[in-house]
Structures are given as C-alpha cells and as structure tokens.
PDB file of N, CA and C in Angstrom:
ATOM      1  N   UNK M1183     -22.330  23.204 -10.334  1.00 77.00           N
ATOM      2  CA  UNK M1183     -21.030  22.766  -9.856  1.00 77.00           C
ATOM      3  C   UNK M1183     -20.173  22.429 -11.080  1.00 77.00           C
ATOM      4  N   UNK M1184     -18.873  22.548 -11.405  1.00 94.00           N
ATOM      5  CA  UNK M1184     -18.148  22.657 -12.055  1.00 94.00           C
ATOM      6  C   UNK M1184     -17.714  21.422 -12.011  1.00 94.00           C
ATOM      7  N   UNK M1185     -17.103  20.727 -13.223  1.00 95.00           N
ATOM      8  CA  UNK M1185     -16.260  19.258 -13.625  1.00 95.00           C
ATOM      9  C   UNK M1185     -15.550  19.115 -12.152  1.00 95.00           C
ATOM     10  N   UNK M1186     -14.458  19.926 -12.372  1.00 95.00           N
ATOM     11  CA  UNK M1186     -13.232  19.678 -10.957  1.00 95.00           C
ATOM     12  C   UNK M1186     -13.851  19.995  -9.706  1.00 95.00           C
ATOM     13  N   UNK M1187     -14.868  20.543  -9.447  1.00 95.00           N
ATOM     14  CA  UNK M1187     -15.213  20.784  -8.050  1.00 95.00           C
ATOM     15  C   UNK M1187     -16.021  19.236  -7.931  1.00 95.00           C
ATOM     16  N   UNK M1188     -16.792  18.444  -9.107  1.00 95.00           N
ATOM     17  CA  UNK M1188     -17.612  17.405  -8.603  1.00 95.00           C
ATOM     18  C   UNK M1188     -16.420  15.995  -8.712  1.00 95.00           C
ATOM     19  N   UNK M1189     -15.267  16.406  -9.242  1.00 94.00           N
ATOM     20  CA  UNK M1189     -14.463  15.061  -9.528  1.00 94.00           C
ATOM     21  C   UNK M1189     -13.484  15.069  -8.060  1.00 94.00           C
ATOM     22  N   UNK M1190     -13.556  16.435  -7.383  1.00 93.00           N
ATOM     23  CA  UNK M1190     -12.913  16.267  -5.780  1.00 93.00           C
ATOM     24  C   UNK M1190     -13.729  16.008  -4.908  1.00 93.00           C
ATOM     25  N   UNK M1191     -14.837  16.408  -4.900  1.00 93.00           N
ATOM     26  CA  UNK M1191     -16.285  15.901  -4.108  1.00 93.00           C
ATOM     27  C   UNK M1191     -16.238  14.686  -4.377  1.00 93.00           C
ATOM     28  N   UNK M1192     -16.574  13.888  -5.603  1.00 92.00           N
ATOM     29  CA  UNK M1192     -16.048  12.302  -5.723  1.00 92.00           C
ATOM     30  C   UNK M1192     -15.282  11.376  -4.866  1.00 92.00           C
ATOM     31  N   UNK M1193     -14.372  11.996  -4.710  1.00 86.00           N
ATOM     32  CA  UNK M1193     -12.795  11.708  -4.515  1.00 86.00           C
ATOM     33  C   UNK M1193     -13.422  11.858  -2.634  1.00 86.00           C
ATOM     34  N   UNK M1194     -13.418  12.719  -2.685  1.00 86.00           N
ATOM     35  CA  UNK M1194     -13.497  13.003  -0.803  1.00 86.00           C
ATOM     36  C   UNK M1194     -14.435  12.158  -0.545  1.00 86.00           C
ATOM     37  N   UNK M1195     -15.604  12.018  -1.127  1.00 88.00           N
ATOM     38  CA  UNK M1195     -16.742  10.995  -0.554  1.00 88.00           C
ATOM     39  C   UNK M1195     -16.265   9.483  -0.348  1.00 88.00           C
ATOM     40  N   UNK M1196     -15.377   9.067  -1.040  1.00 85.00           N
ATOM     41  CA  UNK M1196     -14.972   7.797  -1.424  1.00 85.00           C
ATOM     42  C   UNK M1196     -13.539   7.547   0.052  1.00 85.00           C
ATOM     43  N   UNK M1197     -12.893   8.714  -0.111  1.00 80.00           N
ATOM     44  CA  UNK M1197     -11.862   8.602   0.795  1.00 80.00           C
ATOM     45  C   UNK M1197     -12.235   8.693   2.086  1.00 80.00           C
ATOM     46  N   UNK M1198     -13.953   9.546   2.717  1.00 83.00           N
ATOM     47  CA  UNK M1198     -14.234   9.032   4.033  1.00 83.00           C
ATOM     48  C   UNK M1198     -15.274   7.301   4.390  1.00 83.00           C
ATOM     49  N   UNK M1199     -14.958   7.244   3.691  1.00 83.00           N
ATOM     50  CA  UNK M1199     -15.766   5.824   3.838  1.00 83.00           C
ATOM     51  C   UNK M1199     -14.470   4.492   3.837  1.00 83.00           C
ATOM     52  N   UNK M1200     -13.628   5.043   3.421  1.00 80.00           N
ATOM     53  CA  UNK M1200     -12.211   4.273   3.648  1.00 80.00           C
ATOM     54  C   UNK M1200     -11.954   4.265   4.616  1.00 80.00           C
ATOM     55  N   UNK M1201     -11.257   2.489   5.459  1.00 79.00           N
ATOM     56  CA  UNK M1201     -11.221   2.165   6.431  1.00 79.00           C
ATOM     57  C   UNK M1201      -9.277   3.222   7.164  1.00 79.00           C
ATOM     58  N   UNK M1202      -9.035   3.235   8.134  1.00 76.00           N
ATOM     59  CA  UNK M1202      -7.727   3.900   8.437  1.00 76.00           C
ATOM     60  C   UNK M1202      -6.994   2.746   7.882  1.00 76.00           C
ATOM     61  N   UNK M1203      -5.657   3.015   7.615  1.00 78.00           N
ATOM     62  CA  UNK M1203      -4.147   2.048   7.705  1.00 78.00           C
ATOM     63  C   UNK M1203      -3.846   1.474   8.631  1.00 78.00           C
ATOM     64  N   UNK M1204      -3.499   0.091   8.798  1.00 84.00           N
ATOM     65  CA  UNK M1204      -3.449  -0.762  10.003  1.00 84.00           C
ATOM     66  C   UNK M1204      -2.057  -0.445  10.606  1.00 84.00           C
ATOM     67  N   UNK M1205      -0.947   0.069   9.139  1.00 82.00           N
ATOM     68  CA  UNK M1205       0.128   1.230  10.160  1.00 82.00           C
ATOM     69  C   UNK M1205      -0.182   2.314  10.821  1.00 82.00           C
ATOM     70  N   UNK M1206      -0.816   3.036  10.418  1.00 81.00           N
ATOM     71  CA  UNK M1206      -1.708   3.932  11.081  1.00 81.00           C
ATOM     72  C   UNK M1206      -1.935   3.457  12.728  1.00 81.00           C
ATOM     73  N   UNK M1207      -2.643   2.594  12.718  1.00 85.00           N
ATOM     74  CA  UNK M1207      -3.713   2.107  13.702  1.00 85.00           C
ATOM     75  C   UNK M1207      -1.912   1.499  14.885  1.00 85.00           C
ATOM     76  N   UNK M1208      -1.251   0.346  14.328  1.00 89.00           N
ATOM     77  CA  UNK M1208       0.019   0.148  14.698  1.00 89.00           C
ATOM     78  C   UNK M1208       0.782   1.116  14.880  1.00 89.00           C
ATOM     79  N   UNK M1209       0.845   2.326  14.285  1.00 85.00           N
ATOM     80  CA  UNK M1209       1.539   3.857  15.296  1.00 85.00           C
ATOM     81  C   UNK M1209       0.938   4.241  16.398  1.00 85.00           C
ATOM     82  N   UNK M1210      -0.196   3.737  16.186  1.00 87.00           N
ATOM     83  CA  UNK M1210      -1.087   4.656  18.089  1.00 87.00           C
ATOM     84  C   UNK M1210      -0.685   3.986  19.157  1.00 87.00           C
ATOM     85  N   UNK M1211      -0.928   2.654  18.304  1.00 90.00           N
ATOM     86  CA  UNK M1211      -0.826   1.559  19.660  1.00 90.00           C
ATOM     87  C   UNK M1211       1.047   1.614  20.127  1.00 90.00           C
ATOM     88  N   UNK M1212       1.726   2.203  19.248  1.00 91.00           N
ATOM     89  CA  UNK M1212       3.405   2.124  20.227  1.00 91.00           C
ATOM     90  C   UNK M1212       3.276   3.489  20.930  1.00 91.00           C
ATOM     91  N   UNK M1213       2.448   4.428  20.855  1.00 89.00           N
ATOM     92  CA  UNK M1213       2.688   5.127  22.086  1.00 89.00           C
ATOM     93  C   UNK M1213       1.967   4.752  23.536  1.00 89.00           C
ATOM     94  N   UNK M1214       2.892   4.317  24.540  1.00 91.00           N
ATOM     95  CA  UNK M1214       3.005   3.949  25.404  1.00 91.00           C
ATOM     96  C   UNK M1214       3.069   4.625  26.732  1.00 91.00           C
ATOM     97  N   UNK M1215       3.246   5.909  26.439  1.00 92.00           N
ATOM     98  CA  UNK M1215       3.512   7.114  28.022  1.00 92.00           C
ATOM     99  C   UNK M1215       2.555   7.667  28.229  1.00 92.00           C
ATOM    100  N   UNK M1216       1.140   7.473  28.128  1.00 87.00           N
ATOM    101  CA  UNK M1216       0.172   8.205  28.498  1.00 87.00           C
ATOM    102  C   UNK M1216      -0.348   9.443  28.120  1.00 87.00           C
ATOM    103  N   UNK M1217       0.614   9.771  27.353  1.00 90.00           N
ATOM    104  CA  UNK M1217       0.343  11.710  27.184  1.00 90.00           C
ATOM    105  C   UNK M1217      -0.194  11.184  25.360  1.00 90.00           C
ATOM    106  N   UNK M1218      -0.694  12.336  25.584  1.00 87.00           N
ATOM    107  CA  UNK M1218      -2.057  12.563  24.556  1.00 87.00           C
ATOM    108  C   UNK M1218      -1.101  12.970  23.066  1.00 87.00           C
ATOM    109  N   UNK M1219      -1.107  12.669  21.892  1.00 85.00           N
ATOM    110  CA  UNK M1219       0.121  12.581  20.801  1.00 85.00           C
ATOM    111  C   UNK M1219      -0.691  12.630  19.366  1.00 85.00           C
ATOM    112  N   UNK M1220      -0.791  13.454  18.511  1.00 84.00           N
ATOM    113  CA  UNK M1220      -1.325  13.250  17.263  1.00 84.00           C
ATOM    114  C   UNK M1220      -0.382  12.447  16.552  1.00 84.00           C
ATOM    115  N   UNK M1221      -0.835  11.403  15.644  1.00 78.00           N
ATOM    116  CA  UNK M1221       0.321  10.776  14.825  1.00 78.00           C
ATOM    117  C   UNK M1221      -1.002  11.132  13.505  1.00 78.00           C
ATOM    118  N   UNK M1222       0.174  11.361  12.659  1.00 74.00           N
ATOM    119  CA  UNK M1222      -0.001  12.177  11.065  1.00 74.00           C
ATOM    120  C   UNK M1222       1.035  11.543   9.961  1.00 74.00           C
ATOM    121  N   UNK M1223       0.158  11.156   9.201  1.00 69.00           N
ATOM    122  CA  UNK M1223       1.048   9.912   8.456  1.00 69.00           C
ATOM    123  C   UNK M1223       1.099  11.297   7.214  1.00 69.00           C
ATOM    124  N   UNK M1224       0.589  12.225   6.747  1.00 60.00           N
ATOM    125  CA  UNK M1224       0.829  12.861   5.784  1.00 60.00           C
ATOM    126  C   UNK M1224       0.304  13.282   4.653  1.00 60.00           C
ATOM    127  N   UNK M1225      -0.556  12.307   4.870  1.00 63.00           N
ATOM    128  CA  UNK M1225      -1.734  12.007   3.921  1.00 63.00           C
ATOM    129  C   UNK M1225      -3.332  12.354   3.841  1.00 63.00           C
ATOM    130  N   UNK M1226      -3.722  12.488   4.932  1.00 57.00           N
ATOM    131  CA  UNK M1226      -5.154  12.462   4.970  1.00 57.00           C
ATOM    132  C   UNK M1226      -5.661  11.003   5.256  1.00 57.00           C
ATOM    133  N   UNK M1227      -6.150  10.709   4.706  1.00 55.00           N
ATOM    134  CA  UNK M1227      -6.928   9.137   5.186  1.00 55.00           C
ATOM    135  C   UNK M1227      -6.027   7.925   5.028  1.00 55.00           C
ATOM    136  N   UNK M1228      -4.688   8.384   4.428  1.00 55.00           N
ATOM    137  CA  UNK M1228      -3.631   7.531   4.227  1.00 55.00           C
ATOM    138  C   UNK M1228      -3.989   6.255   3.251  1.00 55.00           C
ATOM    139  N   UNK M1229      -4.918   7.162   2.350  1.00 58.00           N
ATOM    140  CA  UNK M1229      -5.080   6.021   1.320  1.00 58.00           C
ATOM    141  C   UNK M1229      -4.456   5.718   0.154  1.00 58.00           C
ATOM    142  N   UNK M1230      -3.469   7.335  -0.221  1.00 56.00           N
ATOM    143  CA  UNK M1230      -2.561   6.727  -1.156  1.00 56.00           C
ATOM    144  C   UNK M1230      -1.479   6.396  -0.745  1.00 56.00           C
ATOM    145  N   UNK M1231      -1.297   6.238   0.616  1.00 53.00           N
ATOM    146  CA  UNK M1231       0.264   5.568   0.767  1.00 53.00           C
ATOM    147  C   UNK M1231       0.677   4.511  -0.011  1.00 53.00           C
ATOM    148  N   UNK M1232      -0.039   3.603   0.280  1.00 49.00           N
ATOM    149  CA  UNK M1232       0.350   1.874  -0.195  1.00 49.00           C
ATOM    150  C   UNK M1232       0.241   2.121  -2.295  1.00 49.00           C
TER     151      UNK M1232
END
C-alpha cells in the first residue's frame, strides 16, 4: 500500500468512529411532515465543519 492510500485509510478509519453533529442530528429532528427526507450537510461525517 502506498504513503497516500494508507494516510486516507487513516483518515477514514478515524472519521467513522466519529460521533454525527448535534446540527446534524437538530436538522432531522425539524422535519416534521412525515415524508421520508435525506438531510446532507456536505461533508461526509461532518467533521470538518466546525
């Protein structure tokens, strides 16, 4: 395995063990109409937002 293929493998292992964004979590909860809605902050695990 190559430098950059094990320093994004790094990176991904670390970013699924990261908890979601509590904005995140606070966007689900304002949809309110029943119908089924992906919310997509843009990011992936939305860990570099903050």
């Amino acid at each position: 395995m190559d430098k950059n293929t094990e320093i994004w493998r790094q990176y991904y292992d670390k970013a699924l063990s990261r908890p979601h964004s509590k904005r995140t979590e606070f966007a689900v909860r304002l949809n309110e109409s029943n119908l089924k809605v992906a919310t997509d902050c843009g990011c992936g695990t939305g860990s570099d937002i903050e």
